[in-house]
C-alpha cells in the first residue's frame, strides 16, 4: 500500500518496541523513495506540550483518530513500509502544510 501526504497511520514506536503510535505522512510524491519510505510527524494526546497543533474532526477529509490528538511538528520520523500498520484516515492538505511550516521553524 502506497501512502500519500496527509495519511494518518500507526507506526512502530521508536521509543517502545512493543507499542505503536499514530503519525501523519508529510512528504510529497517527490520524496526519493516514495512508497517505500516516508517523512512523518508524530501525533500525541498530551495537551501540555507547547507548539503542538490540535486536530479537530474538520481537519480530517476521511476517518479520524480515536482520541483528541495534536501534531507534534518536531516529532519527525522516516518510517519504511515494514513498520507501518493501520491507516486511520487522511488530514486536509492545509493542515499538513501548517504542520510542515511549523517543522521548518525548527530547521532554519
PDB file of C-alpha atoms in Angstrom:
ATOM      1  CA  UNK A   1       0.000   0.000   0.000  1.00  0.00           C
ATOM      2  CA  UNK A   2       1.470   3.344  -1.036  1.00  0.00           C
ATOM      3  CA  UNK A   3       0.660   6.122   1.397  1.00  0.00           C
ATOM      4  CA  UNK A   4       0.076   9.729   0.441  1.00  0.00           C
ATOM      5  CA  UNK A   5       0.689  13.089   2.083  1.00  0.00           C
ATOM      6  CA  UNK A   6      -1.897  13.547   4.831  1.00  0.00           C
ATOM      7  CA  UNK A   7      -2.464   9.857   5.574  1.00  0.00           C
ATOM      8  CA  UNK A   8      -2.585   9.079   9.306  1.00  0.00           C
ATOM      9  CA  UNK A   9      -1.121   5.681  10.152  1.00  0.00           C
ATOM     10  CA  UNK A  10       0.244   3.739  13.081  1.00  0.00           C
ATOM     11  CA  UNK A  11       3.991   3.226  13.145  1.00  0.00           C
ATOM     12  CA  UNK A  12       6.162   1.177  15.475  1.00  0.00           C
ATOM     13  CA  UNK A  13       7.011   3.473  18.379  1.00  0.00           C
ATOM     14  CA  UNK A  14      10.697   4.444  18.163  1.00  0.00           C
ATOM     15  CA  UNK A  15      10.857   4.576  21.986  1.00  0.00           C
ATOM     16  CA  UNK A  16       8.995   1.355  22.828  1.00  0.00           C
ATOM     17  CA  UNK A  17       9.380  -1.788  20.718  1.00  0.00           C
ATOM     18  CA  UNK A  18       6.055  -3.165  21.969  1.00  0.00           C
ATOM     19  CA  UNK A  19       3.903  -0.157  21.060  1.00  0.00           C
ATOM     20  CA  UNK A  20       2.691   1.742  18.027  1.00  0.00           C
ATOM     21  CA  UNK A  21       1.749   5.395  17.736  1.00  0.00           C
ATOM     22  CA  UNK A  22      -0.019   7.496  15.115  1.00  0.00           C
ATOM     23  CA  UNK A  23       1.908   9.579  12.601  1.00  0.00           C
ATOM     24  CA  UNK A  24       0.852  11.765   9.699  1.00  0.00           C
ATOM     25  CA  UNK A  25       2.704  11.354   6.401  1.00  0.00           C
ATOM     26  CA  UNK A  26       4.030  14.766   5.292  1.00  0.00           C
ATOM     27  CA  UNK A  27       6.306  14.099   2.317  1.00  0.00           C
ATOM     28  CA  UNK A  28       5.227  14.736  -1.262  1.00  0.00           C
ATOM     29  CA  UNK A  29       5.373  12.310  -4.173  1.00  0.00           C
ATOM     30  CA  UNK A  30       8.775  13.851  -4.977  1.00  0.00           C
ATOM     31  CA  UNK A  31      10.367  12.041  -1.999  1.00  0.00           C
ATOM     32  CA  UNK A  32      13.183   9.865  -3.442  1.00  0.00           C
ATOM     33  CA  UNK A  33      11.769   6.631  -2.007  1.00  0.00           C
ATOM     34  CA  UNK A  34       8.052   7.454  -2.080  1.00  0.00           C
ATOM     35  CA  UNK A  35       6.092   4.266  -1.490  1.00  0.00           C
ATOM     36  CA  UNK A  36       8.958   2.609   0.390  1.00  0.00           C
ATOM     37  CA  UNK A  37       9.954   5.219   2.957  1.00  0.00           C
ATOM     38  CA  UNK A  38       8.182   8.337   4.209  1.00  0.00           C
ATOM     39  CA  UNK A  39       8.666  11.523   6.208  1.00  0.00           C
ATOM     40  CA  UNK A  40       6.145  11.613   9.043  1.00  0.00           C
ATOM     41  CA  UNK A  41       5.246  13.690  12.098  1.00  0.00           C
ATOM     42  CA  UNK A  42       4.042  12.089  15.295  1.00  0.00           C
ATOM     43  CA  UNK A  43       0.666  12.679  16.885  1.00  0.00           C
ATOM     44  CA  UNK A  44       0.128  12.879  20.631  1.00  0.00           C
ATOM     45  CA  UNK A  45      -2.782  13.074  23.035  1.00  0.00           C
ATOM     46  CA  UNK A  46      -0.713  15.062  25.527  1.00  0.00           C
ATOM     47  CA  UNK A  47      -2.110  18.547  25.950  1.00  0.00           C
ATOM     48  CA  UNK A  48       0.722  20.185  27.860  1.00  0.00           C
ATOM     49  CA  UNK A  49       3.271  20.426  25.026  1.00  0.00           C
ATOM     50  CA  UNK A  50       3.657  23.977  23.738  1.00  0.00           C
ATOM     51  CA  UNK A  51       3.802  24.276  19.969  1.00  0.00           C
ATOM     52  CA  UNK A  52       1.665  21.283  19.047  1.00  0.00           C
ATOM     53  CA  UNK A  53      -1.135  21.669  16.516  1.00  0.00           C
ATOM     54  CA  UNK A  54      -4.564  20.426  17.631  1.00  0.00           C
ATOM     55  CA  UNK A  55      -6.532  18.228  15.252  1.00  0.00           C
ATOM     56  CA  UNK A  56     -10.301  18.558  15.026  1.00  0.00           C
ATOM     57  CA  UNK A  57     -12.838  16.493  13.122  1.00  0.00           C
ATOM     58  CA  UNK A  58     -12.810  19.257  10.484  1.00  0.00           C
ATOM     59  CA  UNK A  59      -9.106  18.581   9.827  1.00  0.00           C
ATOM     60  CA  UNK A  60      -9.926  15.107   8.524  1.00  0.00           C
ATOM     61  CA  UNK A  61     -11.009  14.552   4.935  1.00  0.00           C
ATOM     62  CA  UNK A  62     -11.615  10.918   5.809  1.00  0.00           C
ATOM     63  CA  UNK A  63     -11.570   8.865   9.007  1.00  0.00           C
ATOM     64  CA  UNK A  64     -10.109  10.204  12.220  1.00  0.00           C
ATOM     65  CA  UNK A  65      -8.327   9.190  15.401  1.00  0.00           C
ATOM     66  CA  UNK A  66      -9.975   7.674  18.480  1.00  0.00           C
ATOM     67  CA  UNK A  67      -8.751  10.357  20.927  1.00  0.00           C
ATOM     68  CA  UNK A  68      -8.214  14.120  20.808  1.00  0.00           C
ATOM     69  CA  UNK A  69      -4.811  14.457  19.173  1.00  0.00           C
ATOM     70  CA  UNK A  70      -2.176  17.013  18.312  1.00  0.00           C
ATOM     71  CA  UNK A  71       0.515  17.064  15.609  1.00  0.00           C
ATOM     72  CA  UNK A  72       3.996  17.347  17.117  1.00  0.00           C
ATOM     73  CA  UNK A  73       5.893  19.305  14.453  1.00  0.00           C
ATOM     74  CA  UNK A  74       9.324  18.475  15.900  1.00  0.00           C
ATOM     75  CA  UNK A  75       8.491  14.742  16.154  1.00  0.00           C
ATOM     76  CA  UNK A  76       9.957  13.679  12.808  1.00  0.00           C
ATOM     77  CA  UNK A  77      10.361  10.068  11.717  1.00  0.00           C
ATOM     78  CA  UNK A  78      11.228   8.339   8.463  1.00  0.00           C
ATOM     79  CA  UNK A  79       9.317   5.062   8.619  1.00  0.00           C
ATOM     80  CA  UNK A  80       9.543   2.382   5.979  1.00  0.00           C
ATOM     81  CA  UNK A  81       6.699   0.142   4.940  1.00  0.00           C
ATOM     82  CA  UNK A  82       7.745  -2.642   7.313  1.00  0.00           C
ATOM     83  CA  UNK A  83       6.898  -0.632  10.437  1.00  0.00           C
ATOM     84  CA  UNK A  84       3.659   0.945   9.216  1.00  0.00           C
ATOM     85  CA  UNK A  85       0.407  -0.559  10.437  1.00  0.00           C
ATOM     86  CA  UNK A  86      -3.199   0.589  10.430  1.00  0.00           C
ATOM     87  CA  UNK A  87      -4.379   3.596   8.411  1.00  0.00           C
ATOM     88  CA  UNK A  88      -6.801   5.855  10.334  1.00  0.00           C
ATOM     89  CA  UNK A  89      -7.675   8.348   7.627  1.00  0.00           C
ATOM     90  CA  UNK A  90      -6.475  11.470   5.865  1.00  0.00           C
ATOM     91  CA  UNK A  91      -5.826  15.010   7.094  1.00  0.00           C
ATOM     92  CA  UNK A  92      -6.563  18.046   4.911  1.00  0.00           C
ATOM     93  CA  UNK A  93      -3.628  19.354   2.888  1.00  0.00           C
ATOM     94  CA  UNK A  94      -3.889  22.788   4.541  1.00  0.00           C
ATOM     95  CA  UNK A  95      -3.461  21.167   7.971  1.00  0.00           C
ATOM     96  CA  UNK A  96      -0.441  19.196   6.748  1.00  0.00           C
ATOM     97  CA  UNK A  97       1.003  22.409   5.281  1.00  0.00           C
ATOM     98  CA  UNK A  98       0.595  24.126   8.673  1.00  0.00           C
ATOM     99  CA  UNK A  99       2.435  21.257  10.387  1.00  0.00           C
ATOM    100  CA  UNK A 100       5.279  21.329   7.852  1.00  0.00           C
ATOM    101  CA  UNK A 101       5.537  25.118   8.196  1.00  0.00           C
ATOM    102  CA  UNK A 102       5.833  24.673  11.971  1.00  0.00           C
ATOM    103  CA  UNK A 103       8.509  21.986  11.480  1.00  0.00           C
ATOM    104  CA  UNK A 104      10.625  24.215   9.267  1.00  0.00           C
ATOM    105  CA  UNK A 105      10.836  26.854  12.003  1.00  0.00           C
ATOM    106  CA  UNK A 106      12.966  24.332  13.910  1.00  0.00           C
ATOM    107  CA  UNK A 107      15.254  23.768  10.918  1.00  0.00           C
ATOM    108  CA  UNK A 108      16.174  27.280   9.811  1.00  0.00           C
TER     109      UNK A 108
END
